[in-house]
PDB file of C-alpha atoms in Angstrom:
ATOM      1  CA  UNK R   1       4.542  38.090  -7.148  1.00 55.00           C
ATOM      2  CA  UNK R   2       5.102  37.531  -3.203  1.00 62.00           C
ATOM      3  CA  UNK R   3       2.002  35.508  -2.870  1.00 60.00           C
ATOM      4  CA  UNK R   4       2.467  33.602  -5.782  1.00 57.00           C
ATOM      5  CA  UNK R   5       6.227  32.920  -4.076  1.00 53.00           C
ATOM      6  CA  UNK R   6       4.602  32.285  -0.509  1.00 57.00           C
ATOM      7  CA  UNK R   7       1.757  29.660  -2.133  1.00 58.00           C
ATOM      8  CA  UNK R   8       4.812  27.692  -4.126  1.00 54.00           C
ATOM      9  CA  UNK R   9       6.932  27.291  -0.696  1.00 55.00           C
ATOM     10  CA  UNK R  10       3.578  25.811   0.769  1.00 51.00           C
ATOM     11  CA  UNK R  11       2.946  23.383  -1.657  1.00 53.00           C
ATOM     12  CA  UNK R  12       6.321  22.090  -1.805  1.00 51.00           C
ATOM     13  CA  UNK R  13       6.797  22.228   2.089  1.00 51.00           C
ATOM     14  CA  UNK R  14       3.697  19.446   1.689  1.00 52.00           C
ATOM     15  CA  UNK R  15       5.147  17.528  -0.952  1.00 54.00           C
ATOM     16  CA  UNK R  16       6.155  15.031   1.155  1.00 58.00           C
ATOM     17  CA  UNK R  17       4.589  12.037   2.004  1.00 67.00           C
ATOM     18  CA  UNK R  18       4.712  12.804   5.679  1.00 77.00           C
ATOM     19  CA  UNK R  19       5.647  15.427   8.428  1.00 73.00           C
ATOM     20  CA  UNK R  20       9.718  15.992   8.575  1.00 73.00           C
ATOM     21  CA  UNK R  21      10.855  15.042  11.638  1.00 73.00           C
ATOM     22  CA  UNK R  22      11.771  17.142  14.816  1.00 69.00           C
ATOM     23  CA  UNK R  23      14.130  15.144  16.816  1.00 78.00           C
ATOM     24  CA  UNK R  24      16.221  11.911  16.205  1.00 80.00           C
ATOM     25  CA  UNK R  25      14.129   9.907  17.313  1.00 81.00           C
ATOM     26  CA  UNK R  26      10.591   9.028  18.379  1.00 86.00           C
ATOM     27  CA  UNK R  27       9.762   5.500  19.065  1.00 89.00           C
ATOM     28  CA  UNK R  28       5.728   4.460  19.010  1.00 91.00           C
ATOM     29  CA  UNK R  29       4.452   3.970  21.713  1.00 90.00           C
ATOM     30  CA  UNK R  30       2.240   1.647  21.000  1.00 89.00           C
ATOM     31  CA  UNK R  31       0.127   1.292  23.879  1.00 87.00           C
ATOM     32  CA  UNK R  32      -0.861   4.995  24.245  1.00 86.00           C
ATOM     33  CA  UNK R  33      -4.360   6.048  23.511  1.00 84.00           C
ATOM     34  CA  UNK R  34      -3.299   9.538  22.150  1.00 82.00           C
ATOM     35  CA  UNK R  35      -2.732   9.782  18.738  1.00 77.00           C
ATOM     36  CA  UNK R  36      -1.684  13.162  16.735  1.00 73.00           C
ATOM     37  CA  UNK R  37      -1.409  12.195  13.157  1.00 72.00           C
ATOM     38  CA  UNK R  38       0.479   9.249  13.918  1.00 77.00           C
ATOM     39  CA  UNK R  39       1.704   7.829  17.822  1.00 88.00           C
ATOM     40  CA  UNK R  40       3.434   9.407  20.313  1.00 90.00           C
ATOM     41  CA  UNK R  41       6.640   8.688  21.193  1.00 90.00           C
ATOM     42  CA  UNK R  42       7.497   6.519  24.202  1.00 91.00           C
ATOM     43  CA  UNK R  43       9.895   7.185  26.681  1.00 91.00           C
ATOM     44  CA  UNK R  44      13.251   7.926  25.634  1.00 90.00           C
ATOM     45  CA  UNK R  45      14.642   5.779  28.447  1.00 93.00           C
ATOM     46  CA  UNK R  46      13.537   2.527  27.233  1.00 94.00           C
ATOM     47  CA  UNK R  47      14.134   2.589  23.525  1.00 94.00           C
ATOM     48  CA  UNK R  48      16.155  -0.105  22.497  1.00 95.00           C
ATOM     49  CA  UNK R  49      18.089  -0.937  19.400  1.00 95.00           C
ATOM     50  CA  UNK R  50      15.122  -4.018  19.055  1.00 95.00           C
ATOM     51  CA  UNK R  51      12.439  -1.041  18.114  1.00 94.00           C
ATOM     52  CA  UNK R  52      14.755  -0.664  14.778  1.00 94.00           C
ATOM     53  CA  UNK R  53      14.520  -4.185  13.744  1.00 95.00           C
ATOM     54  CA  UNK R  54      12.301  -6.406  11.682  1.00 93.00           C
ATOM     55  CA  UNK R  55      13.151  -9.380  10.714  1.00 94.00           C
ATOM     56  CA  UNK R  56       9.231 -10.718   9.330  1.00 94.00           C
ATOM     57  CA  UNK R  57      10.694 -10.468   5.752  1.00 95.00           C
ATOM     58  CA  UNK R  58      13.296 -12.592   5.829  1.00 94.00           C
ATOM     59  CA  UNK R  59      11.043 -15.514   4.744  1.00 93.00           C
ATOM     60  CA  UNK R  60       7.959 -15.694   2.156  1.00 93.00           C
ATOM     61  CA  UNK R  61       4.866 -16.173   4.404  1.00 92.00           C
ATOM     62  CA  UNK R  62       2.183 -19.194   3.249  1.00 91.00           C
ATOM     63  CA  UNK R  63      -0.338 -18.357   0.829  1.00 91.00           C
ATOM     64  CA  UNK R  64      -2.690 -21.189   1.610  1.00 77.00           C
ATOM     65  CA  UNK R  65      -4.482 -20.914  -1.456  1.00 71.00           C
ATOM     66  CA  UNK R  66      -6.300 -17.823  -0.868  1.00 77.00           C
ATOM     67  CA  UNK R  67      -8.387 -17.086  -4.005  1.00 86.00           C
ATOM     68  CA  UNK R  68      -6.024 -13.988  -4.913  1.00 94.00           C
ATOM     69  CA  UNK R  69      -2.898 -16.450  -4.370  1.00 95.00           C
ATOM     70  CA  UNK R  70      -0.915 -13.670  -2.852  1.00 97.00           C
ATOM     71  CA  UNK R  71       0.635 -12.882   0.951  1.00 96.00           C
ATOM     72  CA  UNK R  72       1.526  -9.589   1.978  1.00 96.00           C
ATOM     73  CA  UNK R  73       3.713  -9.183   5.083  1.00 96.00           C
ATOM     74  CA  UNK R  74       3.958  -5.212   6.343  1.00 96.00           C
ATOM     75  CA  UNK R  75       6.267  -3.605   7.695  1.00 95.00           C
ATOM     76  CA  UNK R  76       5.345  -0.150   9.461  1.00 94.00           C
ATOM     77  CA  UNK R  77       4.848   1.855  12.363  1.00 93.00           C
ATOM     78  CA  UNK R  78       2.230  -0.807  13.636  1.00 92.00           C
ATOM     79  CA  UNK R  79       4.627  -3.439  13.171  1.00 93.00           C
ATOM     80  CA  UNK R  80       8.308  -1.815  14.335  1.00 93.00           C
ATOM     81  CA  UNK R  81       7.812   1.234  16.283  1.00 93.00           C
ATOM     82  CA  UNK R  82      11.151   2.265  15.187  1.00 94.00           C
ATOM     83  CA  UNK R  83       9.517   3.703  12.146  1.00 93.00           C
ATOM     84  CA  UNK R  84       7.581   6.001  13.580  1.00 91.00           C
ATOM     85  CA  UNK R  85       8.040   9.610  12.272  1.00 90.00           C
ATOM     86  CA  UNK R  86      10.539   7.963   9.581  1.00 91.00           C
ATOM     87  CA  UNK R  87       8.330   8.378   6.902  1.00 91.00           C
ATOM     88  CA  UNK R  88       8.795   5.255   5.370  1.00 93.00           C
ATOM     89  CA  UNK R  89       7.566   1.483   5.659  1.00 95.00           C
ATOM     90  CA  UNK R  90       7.909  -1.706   3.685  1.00 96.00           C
ATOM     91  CA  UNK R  91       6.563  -4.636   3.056  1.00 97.00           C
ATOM     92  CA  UNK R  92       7.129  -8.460   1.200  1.00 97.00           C
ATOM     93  CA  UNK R  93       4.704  -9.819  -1.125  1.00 98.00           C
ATOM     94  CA  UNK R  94       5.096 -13.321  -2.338  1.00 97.00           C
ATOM     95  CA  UNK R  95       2.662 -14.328  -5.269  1.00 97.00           C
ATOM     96  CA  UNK R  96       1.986 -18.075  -6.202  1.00 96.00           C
ATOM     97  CA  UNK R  97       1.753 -19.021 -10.357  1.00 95.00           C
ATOM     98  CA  UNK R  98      -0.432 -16.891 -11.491  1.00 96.00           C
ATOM     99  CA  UNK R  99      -1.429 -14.989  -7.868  1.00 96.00           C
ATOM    100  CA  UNK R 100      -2.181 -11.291  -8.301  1.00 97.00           C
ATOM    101  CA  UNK R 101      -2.006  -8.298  -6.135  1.00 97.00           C
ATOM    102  CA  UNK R 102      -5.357  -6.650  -7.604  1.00 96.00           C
ATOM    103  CA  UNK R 103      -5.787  -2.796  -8.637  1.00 97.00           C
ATOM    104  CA  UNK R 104      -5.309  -0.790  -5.633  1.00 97.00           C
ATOM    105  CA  UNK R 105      -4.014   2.507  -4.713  1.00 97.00           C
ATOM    106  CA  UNK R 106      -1.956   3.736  -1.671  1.00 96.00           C
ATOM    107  CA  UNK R 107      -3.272   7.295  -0.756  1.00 94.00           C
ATOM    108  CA  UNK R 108      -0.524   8.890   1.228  1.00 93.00           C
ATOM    109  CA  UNK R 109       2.520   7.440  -0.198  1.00 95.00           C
ATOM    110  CA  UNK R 110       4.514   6.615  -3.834  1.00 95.00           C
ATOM    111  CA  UNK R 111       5.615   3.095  -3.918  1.00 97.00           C
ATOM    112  CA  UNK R 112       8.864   1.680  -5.523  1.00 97.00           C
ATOM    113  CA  UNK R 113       8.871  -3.247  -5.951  1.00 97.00           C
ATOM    114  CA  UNK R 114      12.394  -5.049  -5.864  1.00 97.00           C
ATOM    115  CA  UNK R 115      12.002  -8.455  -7.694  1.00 97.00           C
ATOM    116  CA  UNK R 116      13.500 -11.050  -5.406  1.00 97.00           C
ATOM    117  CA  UNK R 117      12.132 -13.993  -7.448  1.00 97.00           C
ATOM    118  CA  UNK R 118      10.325 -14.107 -10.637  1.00 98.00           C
ATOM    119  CA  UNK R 119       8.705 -12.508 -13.385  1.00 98.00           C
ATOM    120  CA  UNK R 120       5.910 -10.300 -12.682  1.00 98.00           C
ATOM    121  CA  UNK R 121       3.554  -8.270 -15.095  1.00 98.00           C
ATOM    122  CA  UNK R 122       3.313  -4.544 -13.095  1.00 98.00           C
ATOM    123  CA  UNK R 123       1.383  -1.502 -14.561  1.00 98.00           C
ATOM    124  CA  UNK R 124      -0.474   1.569 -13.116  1.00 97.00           C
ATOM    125  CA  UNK R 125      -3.084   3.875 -15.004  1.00 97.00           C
ATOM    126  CA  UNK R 126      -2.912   7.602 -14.913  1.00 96.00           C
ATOM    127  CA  UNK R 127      -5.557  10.040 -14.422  1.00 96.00           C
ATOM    128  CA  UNK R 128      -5.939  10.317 -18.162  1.00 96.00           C
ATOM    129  CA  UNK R 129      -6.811   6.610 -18.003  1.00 96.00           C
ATOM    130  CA  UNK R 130      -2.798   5.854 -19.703  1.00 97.00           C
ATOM    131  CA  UNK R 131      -1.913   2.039 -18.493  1.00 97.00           C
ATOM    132  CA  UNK R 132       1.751   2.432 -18.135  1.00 97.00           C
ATOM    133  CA  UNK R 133       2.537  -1.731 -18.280  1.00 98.00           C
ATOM    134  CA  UNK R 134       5.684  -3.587 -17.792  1.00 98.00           C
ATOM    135  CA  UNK R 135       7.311  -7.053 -17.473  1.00 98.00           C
ATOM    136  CA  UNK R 136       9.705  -7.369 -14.890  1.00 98.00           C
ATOM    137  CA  UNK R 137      11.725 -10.027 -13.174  1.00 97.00           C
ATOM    138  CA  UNK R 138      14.815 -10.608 -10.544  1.00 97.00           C
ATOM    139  CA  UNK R 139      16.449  -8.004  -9.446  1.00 96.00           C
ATOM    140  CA  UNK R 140      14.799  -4.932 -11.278  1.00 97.00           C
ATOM    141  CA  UNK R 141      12.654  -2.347 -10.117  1.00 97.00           C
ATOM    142  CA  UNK R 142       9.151  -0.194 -11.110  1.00 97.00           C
ATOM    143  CA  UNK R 143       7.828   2.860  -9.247  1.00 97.00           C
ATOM    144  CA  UNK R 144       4.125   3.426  -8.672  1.00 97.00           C
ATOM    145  CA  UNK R 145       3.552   7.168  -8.209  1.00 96.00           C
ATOM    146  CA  UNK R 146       1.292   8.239  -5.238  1.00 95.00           C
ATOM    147  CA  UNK R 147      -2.344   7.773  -4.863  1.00 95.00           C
ATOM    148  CA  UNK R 148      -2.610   6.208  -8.995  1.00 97.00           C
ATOM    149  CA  UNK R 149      -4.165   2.582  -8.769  1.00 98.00           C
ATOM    150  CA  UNK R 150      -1.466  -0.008  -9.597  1.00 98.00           C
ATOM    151  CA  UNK R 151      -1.482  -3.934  -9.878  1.00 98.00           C
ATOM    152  CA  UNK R 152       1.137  -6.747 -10.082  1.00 98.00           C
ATOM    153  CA  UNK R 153       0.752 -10.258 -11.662  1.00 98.00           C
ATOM    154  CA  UNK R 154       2.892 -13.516 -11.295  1.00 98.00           C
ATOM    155  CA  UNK R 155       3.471 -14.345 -15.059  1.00 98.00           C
ATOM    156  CA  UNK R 156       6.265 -16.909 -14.398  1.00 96.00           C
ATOM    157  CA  UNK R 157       6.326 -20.599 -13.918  1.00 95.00           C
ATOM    158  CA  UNK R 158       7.030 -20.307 -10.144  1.00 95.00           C
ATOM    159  CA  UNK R 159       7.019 -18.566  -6.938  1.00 96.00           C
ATOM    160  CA  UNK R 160       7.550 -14.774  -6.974  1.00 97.00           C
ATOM    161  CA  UNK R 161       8.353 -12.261  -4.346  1.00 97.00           C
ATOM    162  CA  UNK R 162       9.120  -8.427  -3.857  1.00 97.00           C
ATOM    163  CA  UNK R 163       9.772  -6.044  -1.344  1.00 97.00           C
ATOM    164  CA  UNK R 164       7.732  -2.894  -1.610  1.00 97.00           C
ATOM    165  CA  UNK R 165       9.304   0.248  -0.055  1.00 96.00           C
ATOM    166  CA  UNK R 166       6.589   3.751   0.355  1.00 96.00           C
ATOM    167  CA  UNK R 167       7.851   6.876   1.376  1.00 94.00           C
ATOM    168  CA  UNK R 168       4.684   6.653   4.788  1.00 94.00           C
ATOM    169  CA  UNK R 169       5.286   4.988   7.779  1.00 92.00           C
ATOM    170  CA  UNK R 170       1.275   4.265   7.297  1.00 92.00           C
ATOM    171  CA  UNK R 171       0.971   4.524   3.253  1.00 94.00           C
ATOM    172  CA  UNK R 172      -2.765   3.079   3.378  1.00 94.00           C
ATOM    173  CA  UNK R 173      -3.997   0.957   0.921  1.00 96.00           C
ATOM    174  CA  UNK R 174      -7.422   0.724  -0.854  1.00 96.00           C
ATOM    175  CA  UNK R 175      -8.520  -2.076  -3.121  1.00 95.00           C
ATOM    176  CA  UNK R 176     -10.393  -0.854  -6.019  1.00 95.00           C
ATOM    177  CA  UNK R 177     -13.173  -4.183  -5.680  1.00 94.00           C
ATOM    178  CA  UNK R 178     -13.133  -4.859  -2.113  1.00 92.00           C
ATOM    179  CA  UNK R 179     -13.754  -1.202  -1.536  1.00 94.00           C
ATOM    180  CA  UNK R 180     -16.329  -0.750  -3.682  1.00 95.00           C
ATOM    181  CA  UNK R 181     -18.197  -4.043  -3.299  1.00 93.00           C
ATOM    182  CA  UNK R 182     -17.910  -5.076   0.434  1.00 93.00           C
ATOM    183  CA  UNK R 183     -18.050  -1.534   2.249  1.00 93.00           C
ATOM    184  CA  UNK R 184     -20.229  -0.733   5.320  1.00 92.00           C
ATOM    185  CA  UNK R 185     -22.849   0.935   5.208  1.00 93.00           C
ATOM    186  CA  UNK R 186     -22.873  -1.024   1.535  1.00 92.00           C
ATOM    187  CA  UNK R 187     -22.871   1.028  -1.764  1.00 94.00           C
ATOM    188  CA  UNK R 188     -26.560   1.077  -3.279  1.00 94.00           C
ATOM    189  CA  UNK R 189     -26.371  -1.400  -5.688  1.00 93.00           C
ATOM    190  CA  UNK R 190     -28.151   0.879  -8.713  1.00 93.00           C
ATOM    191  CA  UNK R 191     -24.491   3.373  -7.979  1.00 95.00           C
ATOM    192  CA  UNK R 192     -22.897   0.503  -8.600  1.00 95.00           C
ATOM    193  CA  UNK R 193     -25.111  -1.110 -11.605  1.00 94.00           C
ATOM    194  CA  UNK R 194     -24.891   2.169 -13.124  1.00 95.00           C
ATOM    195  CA  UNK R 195     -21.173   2.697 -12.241  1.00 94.00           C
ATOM    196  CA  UNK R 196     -20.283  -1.090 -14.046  1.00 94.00           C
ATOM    197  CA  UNK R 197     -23.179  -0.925 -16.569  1.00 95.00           C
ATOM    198  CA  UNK R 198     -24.359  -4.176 -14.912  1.00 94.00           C
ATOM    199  CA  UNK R 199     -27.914  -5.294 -14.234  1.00 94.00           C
ATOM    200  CA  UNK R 200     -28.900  -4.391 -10.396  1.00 93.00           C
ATOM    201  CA  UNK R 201     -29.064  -7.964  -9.816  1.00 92.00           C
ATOM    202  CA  UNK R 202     -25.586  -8.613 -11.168  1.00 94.00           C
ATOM    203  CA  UNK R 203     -24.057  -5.770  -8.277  1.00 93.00           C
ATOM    204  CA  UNK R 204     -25.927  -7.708  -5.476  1.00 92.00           C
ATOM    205  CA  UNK R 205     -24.033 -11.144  -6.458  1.00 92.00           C
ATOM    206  CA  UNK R 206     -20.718  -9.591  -6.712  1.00 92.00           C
ATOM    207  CA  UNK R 207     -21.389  -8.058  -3.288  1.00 91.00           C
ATOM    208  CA  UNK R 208     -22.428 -11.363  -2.149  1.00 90.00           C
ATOM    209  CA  UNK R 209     -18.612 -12.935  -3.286  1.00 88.00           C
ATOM    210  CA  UNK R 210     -17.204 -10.259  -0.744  1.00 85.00           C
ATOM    211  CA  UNK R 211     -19.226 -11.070   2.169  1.00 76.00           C
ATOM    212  CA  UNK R 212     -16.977 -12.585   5.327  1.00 70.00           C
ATOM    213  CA  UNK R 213     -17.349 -15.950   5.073  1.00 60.00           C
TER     214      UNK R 213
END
């Protein structure tokens, strides 16, 4: 019965997204070359209130007609050093008609959307391939659990924005197609033909849409 005890308190000690903190504070220092798991802190001497704030979602960012018609603007450790060892990071997405944030999955963190504008179709699948699917719109909220691929869609007439909060200063995120399709060294194209159930062919011009241009 003890070991079962000792292996429970383990795996809930690690049920957290990241490491619990160890002091009040521990501003990134961004500029060091060490890095533990995360960044080191800089000296304690010349934090400022300024590593705290960030003010980059204040405003939607320009789309500019990229062929996903989405912008993401992050907010994390690499971005504020103030949220270094927080365990938690955010970020503003702002989706033109029809723009959508494509299946993706965020491997170290959970991830909860606030509509700020719009009406957005939202949905993740579950290991036992269950697509849990919802319409939202200003004001409400939908939680993607940790590490399941999740999408959003701009269903409205208009503009549409969120802010995304994860429970990782560095949540990671990893697009199901661009993943797949444009990674180096390259998949073999007969995984992915065989993967798809596409001709061989077929995987080497999808590959091709992914190239930098």
């Amino acid at each position: 019965m003890r070991p079962l005890l000792i292996i429970l308190a383990l795996l809930l000690a690690n049920a957290a997204a990241d490491c619990d903190v160890l002091q009040d504070l521990c501003v990134a220092d961004l500029t060091s070359e060490l890095k533990i798991n995360g960044y080191t802190c800089k000296n304690a001497a010349t934090v400022t209130r300024n590593d705290f704030f960030f003010a980059a979602l204040a405003n939607p960012s320009p789309i500019n007609n990229n062929t996903l018609g989405i912008a993401v603007t992050l907010g994390n450790v690499e971005k504020g050093p103030g949220f270094n060892t927080l365990g938690v990071s955010v970020a503003r997405i702002d989706y033109a008609p029809g723009g959508i944030n494509p299946p993706h999955s965020h491997p170290r963190a959970s991830e909860v959307i606030f509509v700020l504008e719009g009406e957005l179709e939202v949905g993740f699948i579950t290991t036992a391939n269950v697509l849990m699917a919802k319409q939202i719109k200003k004001g409400e909220v939908y939680v993607f659990p940790k590490g399941l691929l999740h999408y959003q869609k701009n269903i409205g007439v208009g503009p549409a924005a969120v802010i995304a909060a994860s429970n990782s200063q560095l949540p990671g995120t990893q697009s199901v197609a661009a993943s797949l399709f444009s990674a180096t060294p390259s998949l073999p194209d007969n995984v992915l033909a065989k993967a798809f159930h596409i001709a061989t062919p077929e995987a080497e011009k999808i590959k091709s849409r992914f190239a930098p241009k």
